[in-house]
Coordinates of C-alpha atoms and ligand atoms in Angstrom, one line a residue:
M1 CA 11.3 15.6 31.2
T2 CA 9.9 11.9 32.3
I3 CA 6.0 12.4 32.0
N4 CA 4.8 11.0 35.7
A5 CA 1.4 9.9 37.1
D6 CA 0.3 12.3 38.6
L7 CA 0.6 15.1 35.2
R8 CA -2.6 16.7 34.2
I9 CA -4.3 16.2 30.9
L10 CA -5.9 19.4 29.8
S11 CA -8.0 18.4 27.1
R12 CA -10.7 20.7 25.7
A13 CA -10.9 22.8 29.5
E14 CA -11.4 19.4 31.1
S15 CA -8.6 18.1 33.6
T16 CA -8.1 14.4 33.5
A17 CA -5.4 12.4 35.6
A18 CA -2.4 11.8 32.9
V19 CA -2.3 8.1 34.7
P20 CA -0.5 5.7 32.2
L21 CA -3.8 2.8 31.9
V22 CA -1.6 -0.1 33.3
S23 CA 1.4 -1.0 34.8
P24 CA 2.3 -4.2 33.9
A25 CA 4.0 -6.7 36.4
G26 CA 5.8 -9.3 33.3
A27 CA 6.6 -9.0 29.8
G28 CA 4.7 -11.5 27.5
I29 CA 5.3 -9.9 24.7
L30 CA 8.2 -9.3 22.3
H31 CA 7.7 -6.9 19.3
L32 CA 9.6 -6.0 16.7
G33 CA 9.5 -2.8 14.9
L34 CA 8.6 0.3 17.8
G35 CA 7.2 2.5 15.0
S36 CA 4.4 4.7 15.8
F37 CA 1.8 2.1 14.0
H38 CA 2.3 -0.3 16.8
R39 CA 2.3 2.2 19.6
A40 CA -1.1 3.5 18.3
H41 CA -2.6 -0.3 17.8
Q42 CA -1.5 -3.0 19.5
A43 CA 0.3 -1.2 22.4
V44 CA -3.7 0.3 22.9
Y45 CA -5.5 -3.2 22.4
T46 CA -2.6 -4.7 25.2
A47 CA -3.6 -1.6 27.7
A48 CA -7.5 -2.0 27.3
A49 CA -7.1 -6.1 28.0
L50 CA -5.0 -5.5 30.5
Q51 CA -7.3 -3.0 32.2
A52 CA -9.8 -5.6 31.6
S53 CA -8.3 -8.6 32.5
G54 CA -4.6 -8.7 34.1
G55 CA -2.1 -11.1 33.8
E56 CA 1.7 -10.9 32.4
W57 CA 1.3 -9.3 28.9
G58 CA 3.6 -6.5 29.3
I59 CA 5.5 -5.6 26.0
I60 CA 9.6 -5.3 25.3
G61 CA 9.8 -3.4 21.9
V62 CA 12.2 -3.7 19.8
A63 CA 13.2 -0.9 16.9
S64 CA 14.5 -2.1 14.0
R65 CA 17.9 0.1 13.8
S66 CA 16.4 3.3 15.3
R67 CA 18.1 4.6 18.3
S68 CA 15.9 7.5 19.1
I69 CA 12.7 6.1 19.6
V70 CA 14.4 3.7 22.1
D71 CA 16.9 6.3 23.6
A72 CA 13.5 8.7 24.2
L73 CA 11.1 5.9 25.5
H74 CA 14.1 5.1 28.3
A75 CA 14.2 8.9 29.0
Q76 CA 10.3 8.7 29.9
D77 CA 10.0 5.8 31.9
F78 CA 8.7 3.7 28.6
L79 CA 5.8 6.6 29.0
Y80 CA 4.3 8.5 25.7
S81 CA 0.7 9.4 25.2
V82 CA -1.7 8.5 21.9
A83 CA -3.3 11.4 20.4
T84 CA -6.7 10.3 18.9
I85 CA -7.1 13.3 16.5
A86 CA -10.8 13.7 15.5
P87 CA -11.8 16.6 13.5
G88 CA -12.1 19.5 15.7
S89 CA -11.1 17.6 19.4
T90 CA -7.7 15.7 20.4
S91 CA -8.1 13.7 22.9
L92 CA -4.9 11.9 25.2
M93 CA -4.1 8.4 26.5
I94 CA -0.9 6.8 27.5
P95 CA -0.9 3.4 27.3
G96 CA 2.0 2.1 29.5
V97 CA 2.0 -1.4 28.1
H98 CA 6.0 -1.2 27.5
T99 CA 8.6 -2.8 29.8
D100 CA 11.3 -2.3 27.8
A101 CA 12.9 -1.0 24.5
F102 CA 15.7 -1.9 23.1
V103 CA 17.7 -1.7 19.1
G104 CA 17.7 -4.6 17.3
A105 CA 20.5 -3.9 15.3
E106 CA 22.7 -3.1 18.1
Q107 CA 21.8 -6.4 19.9
P108 CA 20.9 -9.2 17.5
E109 CA 21.6 -12.0 19.5
R110 CA 19.2 -10.5 23.0
V111 CA 16.4 -10.5 20.3
V112 CA 17.2 -14.2 20.2
A113 CA 17.6 -14.8 23.5
Q114 CA 14.3 -13.2 24.2
I115 CA 12.5 -14.9 21.4
A116 CA 14.1 -18.1 23.7
D117 CA 13.0 -16.8 27.3
P118 CA 9.8 -18.9 28.3
G119 CA 8.2 -15.8 29.6
I120 CA 7.7 -14.4 26.4
R121 CA 4.1 -16.2 24.8
I122 CA 4.0 -13.8 21.5
V123 CA 5.9 -12.2 19.2
T124 CA 4.3 -9.3 17.4
L125 CA 5.5 -7.5 13.9
T126 CA 5.5 -4.8 12.3
V127 CA 8.3 -4.6 10.0
T128 CA 6.7 -3.3 6.7
E129 CA 5.7 -5.3 3.3
N130 CA 9.9 -4.4 3.2
G131 CA 10.9 -6.3 6.1
Y132 CA 10.2 -10.0 5.1
S133 CA 13.3 -11.0 3.0
Y134 CA 10.6 -12.1 0.4
S135 CA 11.6 -12.5 -3.4
P136 CA 8.9 -11.7 -5.1
A137 CA 10.7 -13.5 -8.2
T138 CA 11.4 -16.7 -6.5
Q139 CA 8.4 -16.5 -4.2
H140 CA 10.7 -17.6 -1.9
L141 CA 13.0 -16.3 1.4
D142 CA 15.7 -13.9 -0.9
L143 CA 18.5 -16.0 -1.0
D144 CA 20.2 -13.2 -2.9
D145 CA 20.0 -10.9 -0.1
E146 CA 23.5 -10.5 1.8
T147 CA 21.9 -10.4 5.1
V148 CA 20.1 -13.3 4.8
R149 CA 23.2 -15.4 3.4
A150 CA 24.9 -14.0 6.6
D151 CA 22.2 -14.8 9.1
L152 CA 22.1 -18.8 7.5
R153 CA 25.7 -18.9 7.7
G154 CA 26.0 -18.1 11.4
G155 CA 26.9 -15.4 13.9
A156 CA 24.1 -12.9 15.3
P157 CA 21.2 -13.1 12.8
R158 CA 20.2 -9.4 11.6
S159 CA 17.3 -9.9 9.1
M160 CA 14.1 -10.4 10.2
I161 CA 13.4 -13.7 9.5
G162 CA 16.7 -15.0 10.3
Q163 CA 16.0 -13.5 14.3
L164 CA 12.9 -15.5 14.4
A165 CA 14.4 -18.7 12.9
R166 CA 17.1 -18.7 15.0
G167 CA 15.4 -17.3 18.3
L168 CA 12.6 -20.6 17.8
Q169 CA 16.1 -23.1 17.5
A170 CA 17.0 -21.4 20.6
R171 CA 13.8 -21.7 22.2
A172 CA 13.3 -25.7 20.8
S173 CA 16.6 -26.3 22.8
A174 CA 15.6 -24.5 25.9
G175 CA 12.7 -26.6 26.8
G176 CA 10.2 -25.6 24.1
A177 CA 7.5 -23.7 25.9
P178 CA 4.8 -23.0 23.5
I179 CA 4.8 -19.3 21.5
T180 CA 3.1 -17.5 19.1
I181 CA 4.5 -15.1 16.2
L182 CA 1.5 -12.9 15.1
S183 CA 2.3 -10.4 12.0
C184 CA 0.9 -7.2 12.3
D185 CA 1.6 -6.1 8.3
N186 CA -0.6 -5.0 5.4
L187 CA 0.7 -8.4 3.6
S188 CA -2.3 -11.2 2.6
A189 CA -2.4 -14.1 4.8
N190 CA 0.8 -12.6 6.7
G191 CA 0.6 -15.8 9.4
A192 CA 1.3 -18.6 6.7
H193 CA 3.7 -15.8 4.7
T194 CA 5.9 -15.5 7.8
E195 CA 5.4 -19.2 8.5
K196 CA 6.9 -20.2 5.2
L197 CA 9.5 -17.8 5.6
V198 CA 11.2 -18.7 8.1
R199 CA 10.4 -22.6 7.6
E200 CA 12.3 -22.0 4.5
F201 CA 14.9 -20.3 6.7
L202 CA 15.4 -23.8 8.8
H203 CA 15.5 -25.7 5.3
E204 CA 18.5 -24.0 4.1
L205 CA 20.5 -24.6 7.5
P206 CA 23.2 -27.2 6.5
G207 CA 22.8 -30.7 7.6
S208 CA 20.2 -31.1 10.1
E209 CA 20.5 -28.0 12.2
G210 CA 17.3 -26.4 11.6
V211 CA 15.5 -30.3 12.0
D212 CA 14.6 -29.8 15.7
A213 CA 13.5 -26.4 15.3
L214 CA 11.3 -27.7 12.4
A215 CA 9.9 -30.5 14.8
F216 CA 9.3 -27.8 16.6
L217 CA 7.4 -25.2 15.1
G218 CA 4.8 -28.1 13.9
R219 CA 4.4 -28.7 17.6
A220 CA 3.7 -25.7 19.4
V221 CA 4.5 -22.3 17.3
S222 CA 1.5 -20.7 15.9
F223 CA 1.7 -18.5 13.2
P224 CA -1.9 -16.7 13.2
S225 CA -2.8 -13.9 10.6
S226 CA -4.1 -10.6 11.2
M227 CA -5.6 -7.6 9.5
V228 CA -4.7 -4.1 11.3
D229 CA -6.0 -1.0 10.2
R230 CA -5.4 2.7 11.7
I231 CA -4.2 5.3 10.5
V232 CA -1.1 6.6 11.9
P233 CA 0.7 10.0 10.4
A234 CA 3.9 10.6 11.2
T235 CA 5.0 12.4 14.0
T236 CA 5.3 16.4 13.6
T237 CA 7.2 18.9 15.5
E238 CA 3.9 20.8 15.7
M239 CA 1.9 17.5 16.9
R240 CA 4.9 17.2 19.7
T241 CA 4.3 20.6 20.6
R242 CA 0.4 20.2 20.8
V243 CA 0.5 17.4 22.9
S244 CA 2.8 19.0 25.5
A245 CA 0.7 21.8 25.8
L246 CA -2.5 19.4 26.4
L247 CA -0.4 17.5 28.9
G248 CA 1.1 19.7 30.4
A249 CA 4.4 18.0 30.0
R250 CA 6.7 17.4 27.5
D251 CA 6.3 14.4 25.7
D252 CA 8.8 13.9 22.7
I253 CA 7.3 10.9 21.2
P254 CA 3.5 11.3 20.8
V255 CA 1.6 9.4 18.1
P256 CA -1.3 11.2 16.4
A257 CA -4.1 8.6 14.9
E258 CA -6.9 8.7 13.7
P259 CA -9.9 7.7 15.7
F260 CA -11.1 4.6 13.9
T261 CA -9.1 1.4 14.9
M262 CA -9.7 -2.1 13.5
W263 CA -8.0 -5.2 14.5
A264 CA -9.0 -8.6 13.1
I265 CA -7.3 -11.8 14.5
E266 CA -7.4 -15.9 13.7
D267 CA -7.6 -17.2 17.5
R268 CA -4.7 -19.5 16.6
F269 CA -2.3 -18.7 19.9
A270 CA 0.1 -21.7 21.1
G271 CA 1.2 -20.2 24.4
G272 CA -2.5 -18.2 25.3
R273 CA -3.2 -14.5 24.6
P274 CA -4.0 -11.4 26.6
A275 CA -7.8 -10.5 26.1
W276 CA -7.3 -8.0 23.3
E277 CA -11.2 -8.5 22.6
A278 CA -11.6 -5.8 25.9
G279 CA -10.2 -3.0 22.9
G280 CA -12.5 -4.1 20.1
A281 CA -10.4 -6.9 18.4
V282 CA -12.3 -9.3 16.2
F283 CA -11.6 -13.1 17.0
T284 CA -12.7 -14.5 13.4
D285 CA -11.9 -17.2 10.9
E286 CA -12.3 -14.6 8.5
V287 CA -9.2 -13.0 8.7
G288 CA -8.5 -13.4 4.7
R289 CA -11.7 -11.1 4.1
Y290 CA -11.0 -8.6 6.1
E291 CA -7.1 -8.4 4.9
Q292 CA -8.6 -8.1 1.4
M293 CA -11.1 -5.4 2.5
K294 CA -8.7 -3.6 3.8
V295 CA -5.7 -3.8 1.5
R296 CA -7.8 -3.2 -1.6
L297 CA -10.2 -0.9 -0.7
L298 CA -8.6 1.4 1.5
N299 CA -4.7 0.1 1.0
G300 CA -4.8 0.6 -2.6
T301 CA -7.3 3.3 -3.1
H302 CA -5.0 5.6 -0.5
S303 CA -2.6 5.0 -3.0
L304 CA -4.3 6.4 -5.8
I305 CA -4.9 9.2 -3.8
A306 CA -1.4 10.1 -2.6
Y307 CA 0.0 9.6 -6.0
L308 CA -2.5 12.2 -7.5
G309 CA -2.3 14.1 -4.8
A310 CA 0.9 14.8 -4.9
L311 CA 1.2 15.0 -8.7
S312 CA -1.5 18.0 -8.0
G313 CA 0.7 19.6 -6.0
V314 CA -0.9 18.7 -2.7
G315 CA 0.8 17.6 0.7
T316 CA -2.0 16.0 2.3
I317 CA -4.3 13.4 1.7
P318 CA -7.3 15.5 2.9
E319 CA -6.4 17.9 0.8
A320 CA -6.0 15.3 -2.2
I321 CA -9.4 14.1 -1.7
G322 CA -10.9 17.4 -1.2
L323 CA -10.4 18.0 -5.2
D324 CA -13.0 16.5 -7.1
G325 CA -11.5 14.9 -9.2
I326 CA -9.2 13.0 -6.7
E327 CA -12.6 11.7 -5.6
S328 CA -14.3 10.8 -8.2
A329 CA -11.4 8.7 -9.1
A330 CA -11.1 7.2 -5.3
R331 CA -14.9 6.2 -5.6
A332 CA -14.7 4.9 -9.0
V333 CA -11.8 2.3 -8.2
L334 CA -13.8 1.5 -4.9
R335 CA -16.5 0.4 -6.4
D336 CA -15.6 -1.0 -10.0
E337 CA -12.4 -2.1 -9.8
Y338 CA -11.7 -3.1 -6.3
E339 CA -15.0 -3.8 -4.3
P340 CA -16.1 -6.6 -7.1
S341 CA -12.5 -8.6 -6.0
I342 CA -13.4 -8.5 -2.3
E343 CA -15.7 -11.1 -0.4
V344 CA -16.9 -9.0 2.2
P345 CA -16.9 -10.3 5.8
S346 CA -19.5 -11.5 7.3
G347 CA -21.4 -8.8 9.5
V348 CA -19.5 -6.1 7.6
D349 CA -22.0 -3.4 6.1
I350 CA -19.7 -2.7 2.9
R351 CA -21.4 0.6 2.4
A352 CA -20.9 2.1 5.8
Y353 CA -17.6 1.0 5.7
E354 CA -16.8 2.9 2.4
S355 CA -18.5 5.7 4.1
E356 CA -16.5 5.8 6.3
L357 CA -13.6 5.6 4.4
F358 CA -14.0 8.6 2.7
E359 CA -14.5 10.3 6.3
R360 CA -11.4 9.2 7.8
W361 CA -9.6 10.3 4.3
A362 CA -10.8 13.7 4.7
N363 CA -9.4 14.4 8.5
S364 CA -7.6 17.3 7.9
A365 CA -7.0 17.5 11.3
L366 CA -4.8 14.6 11.0
G367 CA -2.5 16.0 8.6
H368 CA -1.5 12.8 6.9
R369 CA 1.0 13.3 4.4
T370 CA 0.7 12.2 0.3
S371 CA 4.6 11.5 0.4
Q372 CA 4.0 9.1 3.5
V373 CA 1.4 6.7 1.9
G374 CA 3.0 7.3 -2.0
T375 CA 6.4 5.8 -0.1
D376 CA 7.4 2.5 -0.7
G377 CA 5.2 2.1 -3.6
S378 CA 7.4 -0.7 -5.0
V379 CA 6.3 -2.9 -2.7
K380 CA 3.6 -1.9 -1.2
L381 CA 1.8 -1.8 -4.6
R382 CA 2.1 -5.4 -4.8
Q383 CA 0.1 -6.4 -2.3
R384 CA -2.8 -4.1 -3.6
I385 CA -3.1 -4.1 -7.3
P386 CA -2.1 -7.0 -9.3
E387 CA -5.0 -9.2 -8.4
P388 CA -8.1 -7.1 -8.8
A389 CA -6.4 -5.9 -11.9
L390 CA -6.1 -9.1 -12.9
L391 CA -9.8 -10.4 -12.6
V392 CA -11.0 -7.2 -14.4
L393 CA -8.8 -8.2 -17.3
R394 CA -9.8 -12.0 -17.7
D395 CA -13.1 -10.7 -17.3
G396 CA -12.6 -8.7 -20.9
G397 CA -12.5 -5.1 -19.2
M398 CA -9.8 -2.8 -18.6
P399 CA -8.8 -1.9 -14.6
H400 CA -8.8 2.2 -16.0
L401 CA -8.2 3.3 -12.3
I402 CA -5.7 0.7 -11.0
A403 CA -3.8 1.7 -14.3
L404 CA -4.3 5.2 -13.4
T405 CA -2.7 4.5 -10.1
V406 CA 0.3 2.8 -11.4
A407 CA 0.6 5.5 -13.9
G408 CA 1.1 7.9 -11.3
Y409 CA 3.4 6.1 -9.0
L410 CA 5.7 5.8 -12.0
S411 CA 4.9 9.4 -12.8
C412 CA 6.0 10.2 -9.1
I413 CA 9.0 7.9 -8.6
A414 CA 10.5 7.3 -12.4
P415 CA 9.4 11.2 -14.3
L416 CA 10.0 10.8 -17.8
P417 CA 13.0 13.4 -19.0
G418 CA 11.4 17.2 -18.8
F419 CA 8.7 16.4 -16.2
D420 CA 9.0 17.3 -12.4
P421 CA 6.6 15.7 -10.6
G422 CA 6.9 18.5 -7.6
L423 CA 8.2 18.1 -4.2
H424 CA 5.6 16.1 -2.6
A425 CA 6.8 13.1 -4.8
A426 CA 10.4 14.5 -4.5
A427 CA 9.4 13.3 -1.0
M428 CA 9.0 10.0 -1.5
T429 CA 11.3 7.3 -0.8
D430 CA 11.4 4.1 -2.6
G431 CA 13.9 1.0 -3.0
A432 CA 13.4 1.1 -6.6
R433 CA 13.6 4.7 -7.3
E434 CA 17.3 4.7 -8.3
R435 CA 16.5 1.6 -11.0
L436 CA 13.2 3.0 -12.1
A437 CA 14.8 6.3 -12.7
G438 CA 17.0 4.6 -15.0
F439 CA 14.7 3.0 -17.0
A440 CA 13.4 6.7 -17.0
A441 CA 16.2 8.4 -18.0
T442 CA 16.4 6.2 -21.6
A443 CA 12.4 5.6 -22.0
R444 CA 11.5 7.6 -24.9
N445 CA 7.4 7.7 -23.8
G446 CA 5.1 5.7 -20.7
R447 CA 4.7 3.4 -23.0
E448 CA 8.0 2.4 -23.2
L449 CA 8.5 3.2 -19.2
A450 CA 5.5 1.0 -18.4
Q451 CA 6.7 -2.1 -20.8
R452 CA 10.1 -2.0 -18.9
V453 CA 8.9 -1.8 -15.2
I454 CA 5.8 -3.9 -15.4
G455 CA 6.3 -6.3 -18.5
E456 CA 10.8 -6.4 -18.3
L457 CA 11.2 -6.3 -14.4
H458 CA 7.3 -7.8 -13.1
L459 CA 7.5 -5.4 -10.3
F460 CA 3.8 -6.2 -10.0
G461 CA 4.2 -9.5 -10.3
D462 CA 4.7 -12.4 -13.5
E463 CA 0.8 -12.7 -14.4
L464 CA 0.5 -8.7 -14.9
G465 CA 4.0 -8.2 -16.5
S466 CA 2.3 -10.1 -19.4
Q467 CA -1.2 -8.6 -19.8
D468 CA 0.1 -6.5 -22.6
A469 CA -2.7 -4.1 -23.3
F470 CA -3.1 -3.4 -19.4
I471 CA 0.9 -2.4 -19.4
A472 CA -0.4 0.1 -22.8
R473 CA -2.8 1.7 -20.6
V474 CA -0.3 2.9 -17.9
G475 CA 1.8 4.1 -20.6
E476 CA -0.7 5.9 -22.4
L477 CA -1.7 7.8 -18.7
V478 CA 1.4 8.7 -17.9
D479 CA 2.1 10.5 -21.2
I480 CA -1.2 12.5 -20.2
I481 CA 0.2 13.0 -17.2
Q482 CA 3.0 14.4 -18.9
R483 CA 1.9 16.3 -21.6
R484 CA -1.2 17.3 -20.5
G485 CA -1.8 17.3 -16.6
V486 CA -2.9 15.1 -14.5
D487 CA -6.2 16.2 -14.2
A488 CA -6.2 15.1 -17.9
A489 CA -5.0 11.9 -16.7
I490 CA -7.8 11.7 -14.4
G491 CA -10.5 12.8 -16.1
D492 CA -9.3 10.2 -19.1
A493 CA -9.5 7.0 -16.8
V494 CA -12.6 8.1 -15.3
S495 CA -14.7 8.4 -18.2
S496 CA -13.2 5.5 -19.9
S497 CA -14.2 3.6 -16.7
R498 CA -17.4 5.0 -17.1
T499 CA -18.0 3.9 -20.5
T500 CA -17.1 0.7 -19.7
T501 CA -18.9 -0.4 -16.7
S502 CA -21.8 1.0 -18.0
S503 CA -21.6 -0.9 -21.5
R504 CA -20.7 -4.1 -19.4
T505 CA -23.6 -3.5 -17.2
S506 CA -26.0 -3.3 -20.5
A507 CA -24.5 -6.6 -21.7
E508 CA -25.0 -8.1 -18.4
E509 CA -28.9 -6.9 -19.0
L510 CA -29.0 -8.2 -22.3
Q511 CA -28.2 -12.1 -21.1
P512 CA -31.5 -13.8 -20.7
Ligands
CS2_1 C1 -1.3 3.4 3.9 C2 -1.4 2.7 4.9 O1 1.0 4.1 4.1 C3 0.3 3.5 3.7 O2 0.6 3.1 2.5 O3 -2.0 3.0 2.8 O4 -0.2 3.0 6.1 C4 -2.6 3.3 6.2 O5 -2.7 4.6 6.4 C5 -2.7 2.0 7.0 O6 -2.2 1.0 6.5 C6 -4.3 2.3 7.8 O7 -4.3 1.1 8.6

């Protein structure tokens, strides 16, 4: 059934018209990565911008592979509800900003054509940390990746970076109208990172094939960085039923999300932009600081909660943070290991930010799964842990709780023989799972496993890979988890961290 403008939302005994917030005349944005996060974040900000100031900023959504979301959007006239789930209340809104949707893998040449279309002035991206064809080993575009190599040879591009580069090439030859590429993924300096990879792709093209596009990039293409934040759990059947009941009509693709939302963006838009500040977006030169604060304090701690929660046998983040041991570990990692590594953006009250984090994680109505946050740890943790861990290590300390996060990750994804991490760990998917499980199968203990993964595979970068004391501590915690259980490992890490922190503090106090 289609959601029509005249349906009613019956939210908490009140009736409000279920009208889409906006109905844009044309599309100015192409979005790559039509997942739930985009639909509960950029789409909502764009609806607010259009309500406030109008403009041809409708969104054409491109799903990388999944047909189901595209079919459902077509069947629902590109409408869906965002259910904002606070403890004790749910409110619905229908952004209405999408004007079309298609599957990139099915129509790669259309992605290129849309980027070349002068009507499109911004390309936004939420393709996850995995979608950038980046090789951590070489720290460049992954030239060993078969898809990237095929894209460089020619034909319809399949990698996101190949699609951007080919699209910008086509745009350069079609008149070169200015355009902005805006990454909204949890990567540090995501704008500069995207630009570097697109440039490397163009440089790799044979002969002088990439020259015009590279000149166009220098002239009329901007790649601002942005920090995005909103917890968006996967939609469940129960959620579909609940939203449809509130809506009074069937919605097959509602997106549940928490009330909190944040977007910090560098204001460098080559071809103009929507008035996203109308939805609360912050335009700032301090995106790097926002990014660090969010990726470490929220995402880093989130990973710890997810792995320890799964190992404690609980399925959701609120259940996990409700366990005393996990709560203490989360407080300790935040205060002692992540917070010292960040520079707080101007105007942000870090104490208020942190206490809000605990309220957000405790939002039980949201039902955010430990397996969802624990998925893809091999790429997510690389963004979250090496730098803060190295800062503590260089200072002569030991980041016990970051080590515990890694030990939790290894115990979930690559359990040692004879250890069963349980069904929530089994539900985590990870591109490195098979490889790591292979290491675990022949490792004699946690130390050996940690040495192979961190020290030889360099899963968390070269520098952390040479920190023997850190590797040994991770291994030791893996062994404690396996032999004495996750609670014992939490207790060990939290008390070691207290001892280190208090001895560091007293040493500081003794300084003249
Ligand atoms: C989470 C994030 O899945 C994860 O790893 O930490 O998706 C988190 O919910 C978002 O970044 C919140 O903005």
